[in-house]
Every structure is written in C-alpha cells, then in structure tokens.
Amino acid sequence: MMKNLVLIFLTFVMLSCSTKKDEPLREEELIGKWTNLSLLVTMKRLEKEDSILHAKEGEWEKVLNIKPILSEFKKDGTFTAQYSNLEEEIIKEDEGKWFIRNDSLVIEVDGAETTYHFTVNNDRVMYKAKLDWDGEGHKNDFYDGIQVKVKE
C-alpha cells in the first residue's frame, strides 16, 4: 500500500513538472531580437572527409563575409531573419513562424521546418540541430550556434 502511495505521489510530481507547463516561459525567453556570435557546422560528405565551417566569436564577418544575422522572435509566433553584407545593406530576409515543441524551437520558413534544441543562459542562446546545411537533400549536417540578445 505504501509503495502505491509513493508511486502515485511521484507520478503526480512528474506530471506537474511537465514541459507543457514550462513552454510559455521558454517562449518568453526567446521573444526579442538576437544576433549571431558563433557557429560550427559539420557537413557530412559521402565518400569524402566531412567539411567544417567554423566562425568563432569575433570572427563572424571574416569567415562568412556578412554581418551577423539579426533574428527576431515576436510574441505572435512570427519570425524574421535579416542578412546584411559588410556594408550593412540587407541582402536577404526570411520570414516565417516559430513555436516550441517539447524541448525544441521549431522555425518554419517557406513551408520547411527546422528543429533546434536550445538552451538560454541570460542573454545568450545556444542552438543545436541536425539539418541540411549544404542543400544536398539530406538532414545529415550538424549545426551548433550561439546568439546574443540585442539590447534595445
């Protein structure tokens, strides 16, 4: 009988701590503008060595030849990502939707979903994902990136 009460209590505690309860907090953490600090992408190559793209903090512009991407997560679930050249002219802008699914950020642009595992630490967010970075049709590339919140 005591074992059953303990199991019921533990089940209740686990259910009351479920991720659904945490989702609004996680969404609130992301709302606002963010800019990239660093990224590491490992692209899997069939029959060849993996290709690595690495822009350490402070090297973004040198390595990628663009300004850090400016992303904005809005309360209404919309998302923008603005790409600018080194002269700060906008060269591309993505628009889409975002939401939290379980423990991950899902971004949908032009009907394609990308899922990122993320952790927020003060004004920084770290993303990890398996995606198709090189456009060869397979989600077999590993993305690891850090963004910092833009102070307004």
Short mmCIF file of C-alpha atoms in Angstrom, two decimals:
data_model
loop_
_atom_site.label_atom_id
_atom_site.label_comp_id
_atom_site.label_asym_id
_atom_site.label_seq_id
_atom_site.Cartn_x
_atom_site.Cartn_y
_atom_site.Cartn_z
CA MET A 1 0.00 0.00 0.00
CA MET A 2 2.80 2.43 0.92
CA LYS A 3 4.57 1.60 -2.37
CA ASN A 4 1.43 2.51 -4.31
CA LEU A 5 1.13 5.85 -2.50
CA VAL A 6 4.75 6.65 -3.24
CA LEU A 7 4.26 5.77 -6.93
CA ILE A 8 1.11 7.91 -7.12
CA PHE A 9 2.91 10.81 -5.45
CA LEU A 10 5.92 10.52 -7.80
CA THR A 11 3.61 10.35 -10.82
CA PHE A 12 1.79 13.48 -9.66
CA VAL A 13 5.09 15.34 -9.15
CA MET A 14 6.35 14.33 -12.60
CA LEU A 15 3.11 15.39 -14.28
CA SER A 16 3.07 18.74 -12.51
CA CYS A 17 6.64 19.39 -13.75
CA SER A 18 5.89 18.52 -17.38
CA THR A 19 7.33 20.53 -20.28
CA LYS A 20 3.92 21.90 -21.28
CA LYS A 21 3.93 23.98 -18.13
CA ASP A 22 7.40 25.30 -18.99
CA GLU A 23 6.64 26.18 -22.63
CA PRO A 24 5.32 29.74 -22.03
CA LEU A 25 8.45 30.53 -20.00
CA ARG A 26 10.67 29.12 -22.74
CA GLU A 27 8.80 31.18 -25.35
CA GLU A 28 9.21 34.32 -23.25
CA GLU A 29 12.97 33.69 -23.10
CA LEU A 30 13.23 33.88 -26.90
CA ILE A 31 10.97 36.85 -27.65
CA GLY A 32 13.02 39.77 -28.94
CA LYS A 33 15.96 40.41 -31.26
CA TRP A 34 19.06 38.23 -31.38
CA THR A 35 22.29 38.34 -33.36
CA ASN A 36 24.75 35.57 -34.12
CA LEU A 37 28.04 35.28 -32.26
CA SER A 38 29.43 31.99 -33.48
CA LEU A 39 28.66 28.84 -35.37
CA LEU A 40 30.11 25.45 -36.09
CA VAL A 41 28.65 23.40 -38.93
CA THR A 42 29.89 19.92 -39.75
CA MET A 43 28.70 18.84 -43.18
CA LYS A 44 28.69 15.12 -43.80
CA ARG A 45 30.20 14.11 -47.12
CA LEU A 46 29.63 10.76 -48.74
CA GLU A 47 32.92 9.09 -49.60
CA LYS A 48 34.85 12.24 -48.58
CA GLU A 49 36.02 13.88 -45.37
CA ASP A 50 33.49 15.96 -43.51
CA SER A 51 33.55 19.66 -44.32
CA ILE A 52 33.61 22.10 -41.40
CA LEU A 53 32.51 25.73 -41.29
CA HIS A 54 33.62 27.41 -38.07
CA ALA A 55 33.12 31.06 -37.16
CA LYS A 56 34.31 31.66 -33.62
CA GLU A 57 33.06 34.57 -31.55
CA GLY A 58 34.52 37.75 -33.06
CA GLU A 59 35.27 36.06 -36.42
CA TRP A 60 31.76 36.01 -37.96
CA GLU A 61 32.35 38.74 -40.56
CA LYS A 62 35.84 37.49 -41.51
CA VAL A 63 34.73 33.88 -42.00
CA LEU A 64 31.26 34.38 -43.53
CA ASN A 65 31.76 37.75 -45.25
CA ILE A 66 28.42 39.06 -43.95
CA LYS A 67 27.27 40.85 -40.81
CA PRO A 68 25.91 38.62 -38.04
CA ILE A 69 22.34 37.60 -38.84
CA LEU A 70 19.69 39.60 -36.99
CA SER A 71 16.81 37.35 -35.91
CA GLU A 72 13.59 38.45 -34.23
CA PHE A 73 11.09 36.23 -32.44
CA LYS A 74 7.76 38.02 -31.98
CA LYS A 75 5.02 37.28 -29.42
CA ASP A 76 2.56 36.47 -32.20
CA GLY A 77 4.68 33.49 -33.28
CA THR A 78 6.24 35.16 -36.31
CA PHE A 79 9.95 35.20 -37.04
CA THR A 80 12.32 37.22 -39.24
CA ALA A 81 15.99 36.72 -40.06
CA GLN A 82 17.82 39.59 -41.72
CA TYR A 83 21.08 39.04 -43.60
CA SER A 84 23.28 42.06 -44.37
CA ASN A 85 26.51 42.46 -46.28
CA LEU A 86 29.55 44.08 -44.70
CA GLU A 87 28.28 47.49 -45.84
CA GLU A 88 25.12 46.79 -43.76
CA GLU A 89 22.85 46.56 -46.81
CA ILE A 90 20.12 43.94 -46.43
CA ILE A 91 20.78 41.16 -48.93
CA LYS A 92 18.17 38.62 -47.77
CA GLU A 93 15.30 38.45 -45.32
CA ASP A 94 13.50 35.30 -44.22
CA GLU A 95 10.04 35.43 -42.66
CA GLY A 96 8.20 32.60 -41.05
CA LYS A 97 6.68 31.15 -37.90
CA TRP A 98 8.21 29.83 -34.71
CA PHE A 99 7.00 27.79 -31.77
CA ILE A 100 8.21 25.49 -29.03
CA ARG A 101 7.63 21.75 -29.43
CA ASN A 102 8.63 19.73 -26.36
CA ASP A 103 12.17 20.97 -25.59
CA SER A 104 12.92 22.38 -29.05
CA LEU A 105 12.50 25.53 -31.09
CA VAL A 106 10.78 24.94 -34.42
CA ILE A 107 11.22 27.54 -37.16
CA GLU A 108 9.11 27.28 -40.31
CA VAL A 109 10.20 29.27 -43.38
CA ASP A 110 8.64 28.72 -46.83
CA GLY A 111 6.91 25.55 -45.63
CA ALA A 112 10.13 23.91 -44.40
CA GLU A 113 10.54 23.18 -40.67
CA THR A 114 13.88 23.21 -38.86
CA THR A 115 14.05 21.99 -35.27
CA TYR A 116 16.71 23.26 -32.86
CA HIS A 117 17.45 22.04 -29.36
CA PHE A 118 18.23 25.17 -27.41
CA THR A 119 19.30 26.47 -24.03
CA VAL A 120 19.08 30.04 -22.83
CA ASN A 121 21.67 31.38 -20.42
CA ASN A 122 20.99 35.02 -19.51
CA ASP A 123 21.42 36.98 -22.76
CA ARG A 124 22.76 34.07 -24.84
CA VAL A 125 21.01 31.20 -26.54
CA MET A 126 22.78 28.08 -27.80
CA TYR A 127 21.26 26.07 -30.64
CA LYS A 128 22.00 22.54 -31.82
CA ALA A 129 20.38 20.90 -34.82
CA LYS A 130 20.74 18.24 -37.45
CA LEU A 131 19.82 19.83 -40.77
CA ASP A 132 20.58 20.07 -44.48
CA TRP A 133 23.10 22.93 -44.43
CA ASP A 134 24.75 22.07 -47.75
CA GLY A 135 21.49 21.63 -49.70
CA GLU A 136 22.19 18.10 -50.92
CA GLY A 137 18.79 16.83 -49.76
CA HIS A 138 19.73 15.04 -46.52
CA LYS A 139 19.45 16.30 -42.94
CA ASN A 140 22.87 14.94 -42.04
CA ASP A 141 24.78 18.12 -41.15
CA PHE A 142 25.32 19.25 -37.56
CA TYR A 143 24.73 22.88 -36.55
CA ASP A 144 25.95 24.38 -33.30
CA GLY A 145 25.41 28.13 -32.93
CA ILE A 146 25.24 30.90 -30.33
CA GLN A 147 23.23 34.11 -30.47
CA VAL A 148 23.21 37.06 -28.07
CA LYS A 149 20.13 39.14 -27.24
CA VAL A 150 20.19 42.64 -28.74
CA LYS A 151 19.77 45.31 -26.08
CA GLU A 152 17.26 47.90 -27.21
#
